[in-house]
Amino acid sequence: MTIGAAGQAEADPGEKGGARTALAGLTTRGRSFLAAGVAAAICAYVLGQPDLLRVGLLLIVLPLVCAAVVYRTRYRVGGSRRLSPARVPAGSEARVHLRMDNVSRLPTGLLMLQDRVPYVLGPRPRFVLDRVEAGGRREVSYRVRSDLRGRYPLGPLQLRLNDPFGMCELTRSFSTYDTLTVVPRVEALPPVRLGGEAKGYGDGRQRSLALAGEDDAIPRGYRYGDDLRRVHWRSTARYGELMVRREEQPQRSRCTVLLDTRGIAYRGAGPDSAFEWAVSGAASVLVHMLEQGFSVRLLTDTGSSVPGEGADGFAKSGQGSADAAGLMMDTLAVIDHSDGTGLSLAYDVLRGGHEGLLVAFLGGLDEDEAAVAAKMRQRSGGAVVFLLDGDSWVREPIDVPRPMNRQEERLRMLREAGWTAVSVPRGASMDELWRQADRERSGVVTSGGPSGRGAES
């Protein structure tokens, strides 16, 4: 939960343009009284009616006095805002709690409380607060909801002051605001076993820990600079020379999620577009792999990775998994189309090899980019790609047999390179496609072909 810092709304009577500000706050009723008073005064002067002049002066003075009283009002109130939660999936609701504290020794009059919110979150909330006693407080709340991911500012909080006659209305604002983060939808995925998980990473990690502990007990010869505390005395006595224990840590299971953000790779826009599905799918896989104990990272076609810290650039599982998930979800909340035209920058990041499991979400590919994606398979222990079918996302599906289109040709190229390739039609479920990827991987392994050796655990 995020708690907004308390602020105070208080006008400075000595600020420049005070009279102009007060007159600008006149309501329709106040302006009408003022106009009627001026008209009455003119008529009294022309007709020579002193009684009418008195009425006119009263009509003129009343709104001016009300404006002066409202402008000089010095309520000392504190306000705070609390979001519950501060990070919410797209399509879900968050509740905003507002609290007003009267920190002065005098009670307030009638207050209208208003919070500024972006139009995508819903209508602007307004509340009427009756008299708040000295030292008292009032709490109100409202709900916000957005189908579009992003970061949305809430605030500043505004107070609208009225006089008892409704002649003048002034608005005073707090200075603080909070930010609501709308992250992509996350779909729960089944714990299937994909290729590459046990290639020195997956369950092998647990086995190595159980058999050898944190350090490999197999000794080696002493080298200059080795820590003497690592001397293995039993082996030293056996071999007749100084032996030390190897300091090799068991490998962690790792997963790279590649998200294609190229603007030319997707068509359409909005919450139900292909790009939004890819972002949501990447978020689902990231959260799922962290829950499975993997060290993960998010990689885009621009070559940037998140979190990108440490020697290997992977977010470690365990205690820091929640922070890593929050960082990657915050990145996906604001990610947008890139101006890039290819996947070469992402391929350069993957050229180091030993990437563990690679899960890619790709948009439309031409022949050159499909070739680059095919070469990425050589840099990972296992590779799964979800290729979005651009044609099906912009038009209704037709149950008419068609010859092999470009989508099917790209799937064939990726499968021949060793990818477990799944086509993503419009409205597909990530849960079902995740299971389909597992079934296709099993079929590849059974076939015994070159791609089967590439995906075999």
C-alpha positions as a Python dict, from the first residue, in 0.01 Angstrom:
ca = {
    (1, 'M'): (0, 0, 0),
    (2, 'T'): (116, 349, -80),
    (3, 'I'): (38, 630, 163),
    (4, 'G'): (38, 982, 25),
    (5, 'A'): (215, 1243, 233),
    (6, 'A'): (-15, 1469, 423),
    (7, 'G'): (-46, 1823, 297),
    (8, 'Q'): (-225, 2140, 389),
    (9, 'A'): (-459, 2351, 180),
    (10, 'E'): (-436, 2712, 284),
    (11, 'A'): (-456, 3032, 80),
    (12, 'D'): (-223, 3323, 135),
    (13, 'P'): (-426, 3644, 158),
    (14, 'G'): (-126, 3849, 57),
    (15, 'E'): (-66, 3672, -274),
    (16, 'K'): (-71, 3879, -592),
    (17, 'G'): (-396, 3909, -777),
    (18, 'G'): (-599, 3828, -465),
    (19, 'A'): (-892, 4051, -557),
    (20, 'R'): (-899, 3913, -910),
    (21, 'T'): (-895, 3557, -774),
    (22, 'A'): (-1183, 3631, -538),
    (23, 'L'): (-1394, 3790, -813),
    (24, 'A'): (-1319, 3502, -1048),
    (25, 'G'): (-1472, 3268, -791),
    (26, 'L'): (-1815, 3430, -811),
    (27, 'T'): (-2084, 3180, -901),
    (28, 'T'): (-2366, 3240, -1147),
    (29, 'R'): (-2582, 3357, -858),
    (30, 'G'): (-2314, 3598, -739),
    (31, 'R'): (-2261, 3742, -1087),
    (32, 'S'): (-2637, 3779, -1129),
    (33, 'F'): (-2666, 3970, -801),
    (34, 'L'): (-2376, 4192, -903),
    (35, 'A'): (-2524, 4265, -1246),
    (36, 'A'): (-2866, 4332, -1098),
    (37, 'G'): (-2716, 4569, -843),
    (38, 'V'): (-2528, 4766, -1111),
    (39, 'A'): (-2842, 4786, -1323),
    (40, 'A'): (-3048, 4902, -1024),
    (41, 'A'): (-2791, 5168, -936),
    (42, 'I'): (-2792, 5303, -1292),
    (43, 'C'): (-3170, 5313, -1304),
    (44, 'A'): (-3182, 5488, -964),
    (45, 'Y'): (-2942, 5752, -1090),
    (46, 'V'): (-3139, 5806, -1411),
    (47, 'L'): (-3479, 5804, -1245),
    (48, 'G'): (-3371, 5982, -931),
    (49, 'Q'): (-3495, 5709, -695),
    (50, 'P'): (-3278, 5692, -379),
    (51, 'D'): (-3460, 5384, -247),
    (52, 'L'): (-3377, 5193, -564),
    (53, 'L'): (-3015, 5303, -524),
    (54, 'R'): (-3005, 5149, -177),
    (55, 'V'): (-3135, 4821, -318),
    (56, 'G'): (-2877, 4832, -592),
    (57, 'L'): (-2593, 4894, -348),
    (58, 'L'): (-2711, 4601, -135),
    (59, 'L'): (-2712, 4372, -438),
    (60, 'I'): (-2361, 4486, -528),
    (61, 'V'): (-2213, 4463, -179),
    (62, 'L'): (-2353, 4118, -89),
    (63, 'P'): (-2156, 3910, -347),
    (64, 'L'): (-1845, 4121, -289),
    (65, 'V'): (-1858, 4064, 86),
    (66, 'C'): (-1916, 3690, 33),
    (67, 'A'): (-1617, 3671, -203),
    (68, 'A'): (-1397, 3853, 49),
    (69, 'V'): (-1509, 3626, 335),
    (70, 'V'): (-1448, 3309, 137),
    (71, 'Y'): (-1113, 3430, 13),
    (72, 'R'): (-999, 3527, 362),
    (73, 'T'): (-1109, 3196, 513),
    (74, 'R'): (-804, 3020, 654),
    (75, 'Y'): (-905, 2663, 728),
    (76, 'R'): (-607, 2452, 825),
    (77, 'V'): (-680, 2101, 706),
    (78, 'G'): (-452, 1810, 633),
    (79, 'G'): (-523, 1548, 369),
    (80, 'S'): (-381, 1206, 288),
    (81, 'R'): (-446, 942, 26),
    (82, 'R'): (-400, 564, 48),
    (83, 'L'): (-420, 320, -245),
    (84, 'S'): (-534, -35, -190),
    (85, 'P'): (-355, -184, -374),
    (86, 'A'): (-103, 47, -540),
    (87, 'R'): (-36, -207, -818),
    (88, 'V'): (-344, -362, -978),
    (89, 'P'): (-392, -583, -1289),
    (90, 'A'): (-570, -435, -1589),
    (91, 'G'): (-945, -477, -1563),
    (92, 'S'): (-940, -495, -1181),
    (93, 'E'): (-1047, -232, -933),
    (94, 'A'): (-845, -44, -677),
    (95, 'R'): (-985, 156, -389),
    (96, 'V'): (-860, 501, -299),
    (97, 'H'): (-905, 611, 63),
    (98, 'L'): (-905, 984, 142),
    (99, 'R'): (-872, 1132, 489),
    (100, 'M'): (-923, 1492, 589),
    (101, 'D'): (-801, 1623, 926),
    (102, 'N'): (-897, 1961, 1071),
    (103, 'V'): (-575, 2067, 1242),
    (104, 'S'): (-698, 2410, 1345),
    (105, 'R'): (-880, 2513, 1664),
    (106, 'L'): (-1189, 2626, 1477),
    (107, 'P'): (-1455, 2412, 1307),
    (108, 'T'): (-1485, 2426, 931),
    (109, 'G'): (-1788, 2509, 726),
    (110, 'L'): (-1928, 2309, 436),
    (111, 'L'): (-1647, 2163, 222),
    (112, 'M'): (-1655, 1997, -117),
    (113, 'L'): (-1372, 1749, -162),
    (114, 'Q'): (-1259, 1658, -515),
    (115, 'D'): (-977, 1435, -637),
    (116, 'R'): (-826, 1465, -983),
    (117, 'V'): (-800, 1135, -1172),
    (118, 'P'): (-726, 1058, -1540),
    (119, 'Y'): (-1036, 1002, -1749),
    (120, 'V'): (-941, 638, -1820),
    (121, 'L'): (-987, 558, -1450),
    (122, 'G'): (-1346, 681, -1435),
    (123, 'P'): (-1535, 996, -1343),
    (124, 'R'): (-1384, 1255, -1111),
    (125, 'P'): (-1494, 1175, -752),
    (126, 'R'): (-1661, 1451, -549),
    (127, 'F'): (-1765, 1444, -183),
    (128, 'V'): (-1951, 1696, 34),
    (129, 'L'): (-1818, 1719, 388),
    (130, 'D'): (-2035, 1879, 651),
    (131, 'R'): (-1895, 2078, 939),
    (132, 'V'): (-1569, 1922, 1068),
    (133, 'E'): (-1509, 1994, 1435),
    (134, 'A'): (-1174, 2115, 1564),
    (135, 'G'): (-927, 1826, 1565),
    (136, 'G'): (-1179, 1604, 1384),
    (137, 'R'): (-1138, 1395, 1072),
    (138, 'R'): (-1345, 1259, 787),
    (139, 'E'): (-1270, 954, 574),
    (140, 'V'): (-1417, 877, 232),
    (141, 'S'): (-1320, 636, -47),
    (142, 'Y'): (-1385, 571, -414),
    (143, 'R'): (-1298, 305, -670),
    (144, 'V'): (-1093, 331, -989),
    (145, 'R'): (-1060, 83, -1275),
    (146, 'S'): (-872, 75, -1604),
    (147, 'D'): (-859, -176, -1888),
    (148, 'L'): (-538, -12, -2011),
    (149, 'R'): (-210, -78, -1834),
    (150, 'G'): (8, 217, -1740),
    (151, 'R'): (101, 452, -1458),
    (152, 'Y'): (-169, 703, -1366),
    (153, 'P'): (-127, 1002, -1132),
    (154, 'L'): (-395, 1059, -870),
    (155, 'G'): (-425, 1410, -738),
    (156, 'P'): (-373, 1671, -631),
    (157, 'L'): (-664, 1677, -390),
    (158, 'Q'): (-882, 1986, -414),
    (159, 'L'): (-1109, 2162, -165),
    (160, 'R'): (-1393, 2382, -287),
    (161, 'L'): (-1512, 2648, -39),
    (162, 'N'): (-1859, 2805, -60),
    (163, 'D'): (-2022, 3086, 130),
    (164, 'P'): (-2365, 3025, 294),
    (165, 'F'): (-2545, 3220, 19),
    (166, 'G'): (-2378, 3041, -270),
    (167, 'M'): (-2235, 3365, -408),
    (168, 'C'): (-1870, 3262, -432),
    (169, 'E'): (-1680, 2937, -475),
    (170, 'L'): (-1301, 2900, -450),
    (171, 'T'): (-1081, 2596, -506),
    (172, 'R'): (-768, 2527, -306),
    (173, 'S'): (-535, 2240, -390),
    (174, 'F'): (-298, 2018, -198),
    (175, 'S'): (47, 1969, -344),
    (176, 'T'): (88, 1592, -316),
    (177, 'Y'): (-25, 1317, -547),
    (178, 'D'): (14, 939, -577),
    (179, 'T'): (61, 701, -866),
    (180, 'L'): (-154, 399, -948),
    (181, 'T'): (27, 133, -1151),
    (182, 'V'): (-195, -83, -1373),
    (183, 'V'): (4, -392, -1469),
    (184, 'P'): (-79, -649, -1739),
    (185, 'R'): (-320, -932, -1664),
    (186, 'V'): (-147, -1242, -1532),
    (187, 'E'): (-290, -1584, -1607),
    (188, 'A'): (-203, -1880, -1384),
    (189, 'L'): (-6, -2142, -1580),
    (190, 'P'): (17, -2516, -1510),
    (191, 'P'): (354, -2655, -1395),
    (192, 'V'): (449, -2834, -1717),
    (193, 'R'): (804, -2946, -1797),
    (194, 'L'): (946, -2767, -2099),
    (195, 'G'): (1267, -2844, -2284),
    (196, 'G'): (1586, -2700, -2135),
    (197, 'E'): (1479, -2706, -1771),
    (198, 'A'): (1694, -3006, -1675),
    (199, 'K'): (1987, -2929, -1904),
    (200, 'G'): (2208, -2853, -1608),
    (201, 'Y'): (1946, -2618, -1459),
    (202, 'G'): (1604, -2747, -1349),
    (203, 'D'): (1570, -3041, -1113),
    (204, 'G'): (1940, -3103, -1143),
    (205, 'R'): (1991, -2808, -914),
    (206, 'Q'): (1806, -2978, -631),
    (207, 'R'): (1991, -3305, -694),
    (208, 'S'): (2331, -3136, -686),
    (209, 'L'): (2246, -2963, -360),
    (210, 'A'): (2132, -3289, -201),
    (211, 'L'): (2439, -3487, -312),
    (212, 'A'): (2720, -3236, -276),
    (213, 'G'): (2592, -2953, -59),
    (214, 'E'): (2683, -2593, -131),
    (215, 'D'): (3039, -2679, -242),
    (216, 'D'): (3162, -2958, -465),
    (217, 'A'): (3355, -3196, -237),
    (218, 'I'): (3575, -3324, -526),
    (219, 'P'): (3925, -3190, -445),
    (220, 'R'): (4185, -3048, -680),
    (221, 'G'): (4548, -2955, -649),
    (222, 'Y'): (4645, -2645, -456),
    (223, 'R'): (4709, -2334, -665),
    (224, 'Y'): (4887, -2021, -561),
    (225, 'G'): (4635, -1782, -405),
    (226, 'D'): (4387, -2047, -288),
    (227, 'D'): (4240, -1992, 56),
    (228, 'L'): (4406, -2227, 304),
    (229, 'R'): (4074, -2268, 481),
    (230, 'R'): (3960, -2474, 185),
    (231, 'V'): (4232, -2733, 221),
    (232, 'H'): (4086, -3086, 211),
    (233, 'W'): (4309, -3266, 463),
    (234, 'R'): (4183, -3616, 396),
    (235, 'S'): (4270, -3590, 26),
    (236, 'T'): (4599, -3420, 111),
    (237, 'A'): (4701, -3719, 324),
    (238, 'R'): (4584, -3960, 54),
    (239, 'Y'): (4762, -3804, -244),
    (240, 'G'): (5065, -3673, -61),
    (241, 'E'): (5019, -3316, -186),
    (242, 'L'): (4814, -3017, -79),
    (243, 'M'): (4456, -3050, -206),
    (244, 'V'): (4170, -2799, -180),
    (245, 'R'): (3795, -2825, -229),
    (246, 'R'): (3648, -2685, -547),
    (247, 'E'): (3441, -2370, -499),
    (248, 'E'): (3180, -2446, -760),
    (249, 'Q'): (2828, -2347, -677),
    (250, 'P'): (2543, -2554, -819),
    (251, 'Q'): (2387, -2396, -1125),
    (252, 'R'): (2050, -2230, -1090),
    (253, 'S'): (1769, -2285, -1331),
    (254, 'R'): (1739, -1979, -1553),
    (255, 'C'): (1480, -1848, -1793),
    (256, 'T'): (1484, -1557, -2037),
    (257, 'V'): (1151, -1416, -2156),
    (258, 'L'): (1192, -1234, -2488),
    (259, 'L'): (920, -982, -2577),
    (260, 'D'): (900, -844, -2929),
    (261, 'T'): (790, -479, -2904),
    (262, 'R'): (850, -371, -3264),
    (263, 'G'): (570, -149, -3388),
    (264, 'I'): (585, -302, -3736),
    (265, 'A'): (530, -651, -3594),
    (266, 'Y'): (176, -586, -3468),
    (267, 'R'): (-146, -448, -3607),
    (268, 'G'): (-436, -302, -3416),
    (269, 'A'): (-454, -128, -3081),
    (270, 'G'): (-652, -137, -2759),
    (271, 'P'): (-687, -380, -2470),
    (272, 'D'): (-770, -672, -2700),
    (273, 'S'): (-488, -615, -2951),
    (274, 'A'): (-214, -863, -3032),
    (275, 'F'): (53, -654, -2862),
    (276, 'E'): (-141, -639, -2536),
    (277, 'W'): (-184, -1016, -2547),
    (278, 'A'): (192, -1058, -2591),
    (279, 'V'): (263, -829, -2295),
    (280, 'S'): (14, -1018, -2079),
    (281, 'G'): (159, -1352, -2189),
    (282, 'A'): (512, -1241, -2104),
    (283, 'A'): (396, -1126, -1760),
    (284, 'S'): (226, -1461, -1698),
    (285, 'V'): (541, -1657, -1788),
    (286, 'L'): (766, -1433, -1577),
    (287, 'V'): (551, -1476, -1267),
    (288, 'H'): (512, -1849, -1328),
    (289, 'M'): (885, -1913, -1369),
    (290, 'L'): (968, -1716, -1055),
    (291, 'E'): (716, -1925, -864),
    (292, 'Q'): (886, -2238, -1001),
    (293, 'G'): (1220, -2128, -854),
    (294, 'F'): (1385, -2001, -1173),
    (295, 'S'): (1615, -1704, -1201),
    (296, 'V'): (1452, -1497, -1472),
    (297, 'R'): (1499, -1184, -1679),
    (298, 'L'): (1289, -990, -1927),
    (299, 'L'): (1453, -913, -2261),
    (300, 'T'): (1311, -696, -2542),
    (301, 'D'): (1400, -662, -2908),
    (302, 'T'): (1588, -341, -2821),
    (303, 'G'): (1844, -544, -2625),
    (304, 'S'): (1743, -402, -2287),
    (305, 'S'): (1687, -647, -2005),
    (306, 'V'): (1514, -624, -1670),
    (307, 'P'): (1636, -637, -1399),
    (308, 'G'): (1977, -658, -1568),
    (309, 'E'): (2171, -644, -1240),
    (310, 'G'): (2448, -872, -1128),
    (311, 'A'): (2705, -1065, -1325),
    (312, 'D'): (2456, -1273, -1523),
    (313, 'G'): (2174, -1018, -1541),
    (314, 'F'): (1912, -1256, -1398),
    (315, 'A'): (1678, -1187, -1108),
    (316, 'K'): (1746, -1445, -842),
    (317, 'S'): (1467, -1660, -708),
    (318, 'G'): (1394, -1683, -339),
    (319, 'Q'): (1389, -1387, -108),
    (320, 'G'): (1421, -1126, -384),
    (321, 'S'): (1169, -1285, -621),
    (322, 'A'): (886, -1056, -510),
    (323, 'D'): (1097, -744, -573),
    (324, 'A'): (1212, -882, -907),
    (325, 'A'): (855, -960, -1010),
    (326, 'G'): (744, -612, -907),
    (327, 'L'): (1023, -449, -1108),
    (328, 'M'): (944, -647, -1422),
    (329, 'M'): (570, -592, -1386),
    (330, 'D'): (626, -217, -1346),
    (331, 'T'): (831, -226, -1666),
    (332, 'L'): (560, -415, -1853),
    (333, 'A'): (301, -168, -1724),
    (334, 'V'): (453, 113, -1929),
    (335, 'I'): (623, -74, -2213),
    (336, 'D'): (529, 46, -2559),
    (337, 'H'): (613, -18, -2921),
    (338, 'S'): (975, 31, -3019),
    (339, 'D'): (1101, 188, -3340),
    (340, 'G'): (1322, -109, -3416),
    (341, 'T'): (1290, -318, -3730),
    (342, 'G'): (1475, -632, -3631),
    (343, 'L'): (1576, -876, -3356),
    (344, 'S'): (1952, -846, -3399),
    (345, 'L'): (2002, -648, -3074),
    (346, 'A'): (1827, -917, -2873),
    (347, 'Y'): (2031, -1183, -3053),
    (348, 'D'): (2352, -1005, -2955),
    (349, 'V'): (2250, -1027, -2589),
    (350, 'L'): (2185, -1399, -2625),
    (351, 'R'): (2513, -1473, -2805),
    (352, 'G'): (2682, -1558, -2477),
    (353, 'G'): (2494, -1887, -2467),
    (354, 'H'): (2394, -2099, -2166),
    (355, 'E'): (2071, -1905, -2127),
    (356, 'G'): (1871, -2197, -1993),
    (357, 'L'): (1510, -2184, -2107),
    (358, 'L'): (1415, -1918, -2363),
    (359, 'V'): (1048, -1822, -2397),
    (360, 'A'): (976, -1575, -2677),
    (361, 'F'): (665, -1377, -2772),
    (362, 'L'): (709, -1262, -3130),
    (363, 'G'): (491, -1063, -3367),
    (364, 'G'): (501, -1074, -3744),
    (365, 'L'): (836, -1188, -3888),
    (366, 'D'): (979, -1149, -4234),
    (367, 'E'): (1222, -1404, -4371),
    (368, 'D'): (1535, -1230, -4240),
    (369, 'E'): (1398, -1187, -3890),
    (370, 'A'): (1277, -1546, -3884),
    (371, 'A'): (1634, -1652, -3964),
    (372, 'V'): (1766, -1442, -3674),
    (373, 'A'): (1507, -1594, -3441),
    (374, 'A'): (1606, -1941, -3559),
    (375, 'K'): (1969, -1875, -3463),
    (376, 'M'): (1862, -1777, -3111),
    (377, 'R'): (1773, -2140, -3051),
    (378, 'Q'): (2142, -2231, -3054),
    (379, 'R'): (2202, -2004, -2752),
    (380, 'S'): (1962, -2173, -2512),
    (381, 'G'): (1906, -2507, -2348),
    (382, 'G'): (1541, -2508, -2455),
    (383, 'A'): (1330, -2267, -2656),
    (384, 'V'): (957, -2202, -2680),
    (385, 'V'): (811, -1934, -2906),
    (386, 'F'): (456, -1800, -2921),
    (387, 'L'): (416, -1651, -3267),
    (388, 'L'): (118, -1420, -3301),
    (389, 'D'): (-81, -1463, -3620),
    (390, 'G'): (-130, -1106, -3739),
    (391, 'D'): (-403, -1192, -3991),
    (392, 'S'): (-629, -1359, -3735),
    (393, 'W'): (-597, -1062, -3496),
    (394, 'V'): (-735, -810, -3742),
    (395, 'R'): (-1014, -1012, -3902),
    (396, 'E'): (-1257, -1288, -3811),
    (397, 'P'): (-1136, -1645, -3867),
    (398, 'I'): (-1270, -1826, -4174),
    (399, 'D'): (-1324, -2202, -4172),
    (400, 'V'): (-1198, -2239, -4528),
    (401, 'P'): (-882, -2441, -4604),
    (402, 'R'): (-606, -2212, -4722),
    (403, 'P'): (-263, -2285, -4865),
    (404, 'M'): (39, -2247, -4640),
    (405, 'N'): (59, -1877, -4553),
    (406, 'R'): (350, -1678, -4418),
    (407, 'Q'): (260, -1764, -4057),
    (408, 'E'): (281, -2137, -4124),
    (409, 'E'): (605, -2093, -4315),
    (410, 'R'): (763, -1907, -4021),
    (411, 'L'): (646, -2176, -3779),
    (412, 'R'): (806, -2442, -3998),
    (413, 'M'): (1138, -2254, -4008),
    (414, 'L'): (1145, -2214, -3630),
    (415, 'R'): (1055, -2578, -3566),
    (416, 'E'): (1328, -2696, -3798),
    (417, 'A'): (1573, -2486, -3598),
    (418, 'G'): (1467, -2663, -3277),
    (419, 'W'): (1206, -2423, -3139),
    (420, 'T'): (885, -2546, -2984),
    (421, 'A'): (671, -2309, -3191),
    (422, 'V'): (305, -2234, -3115),
    (423, 'S'): (81, -2014, -3327),
    (424, 'V'): (-131, -1766, -3131),
    (425, 'P'): (-473, -1694, -3288),
    (426, 'R'): (-702, -1415, -3178),
    (427, 'G'): (-861, -1464, -2835),
    (428, 'A'): (-639, -1760, -2742),
    (429, 'S'): (-593, -1862, -2379),
    (430, 'M'): (-237, -1852, -2244),
    (431, 'D'): (-313, -2148, -2020),
    (432, 'E'): (-414, -2367, -2315),
    (433, 'L'): (-121, -2252, -2531),
    (434, 'W'): (119, -2331, -2246),
    (435, 'R'): (-18, -2685, -2234),
    (436, 'Q'): (-3, -2706, -2612),
    (437, 'A'): (365, -2610, -2603),
    (438, 'D'): (427, -2897, -2363),
    (439, 'R'): (240, -3140, -2589),
    (440, 'E'): (430, -3025, -2897),
    (441, 'R'): (759, -3055, -2715),
    (442, 'S'): (672, -3410, -2618),
    (443, 'G'): (591, -3484, -2981),
    (444, 'V'): (923, -3337, -3092),
    (445, 'V'): (1113, -3551, -2844),
    (446, 'T'): (930, -3863, -2952),
    (447, 'S'): (1006, -3801, -3318),
    (448, 'G'): (1378, -3839, -3251),
    (449, 'G'): (1472, -3582, -3517),
    (450, 'P'): (1729, -3308, -3486),
    (451, 'S'): (1479, -3081, -3317),
    (452, 'G'): (1402, -3358, -3072),
    (453, 'R'): (1765, -3371, -2960),
    (454, 'G'): (1760, -2993, -2918),
    (455, 'A'): (1460, -3000, -2684),
    (456, 'E'): (1533, -3321, -2504),
    (457, 'S'): (1567, -3291, -2128),
}
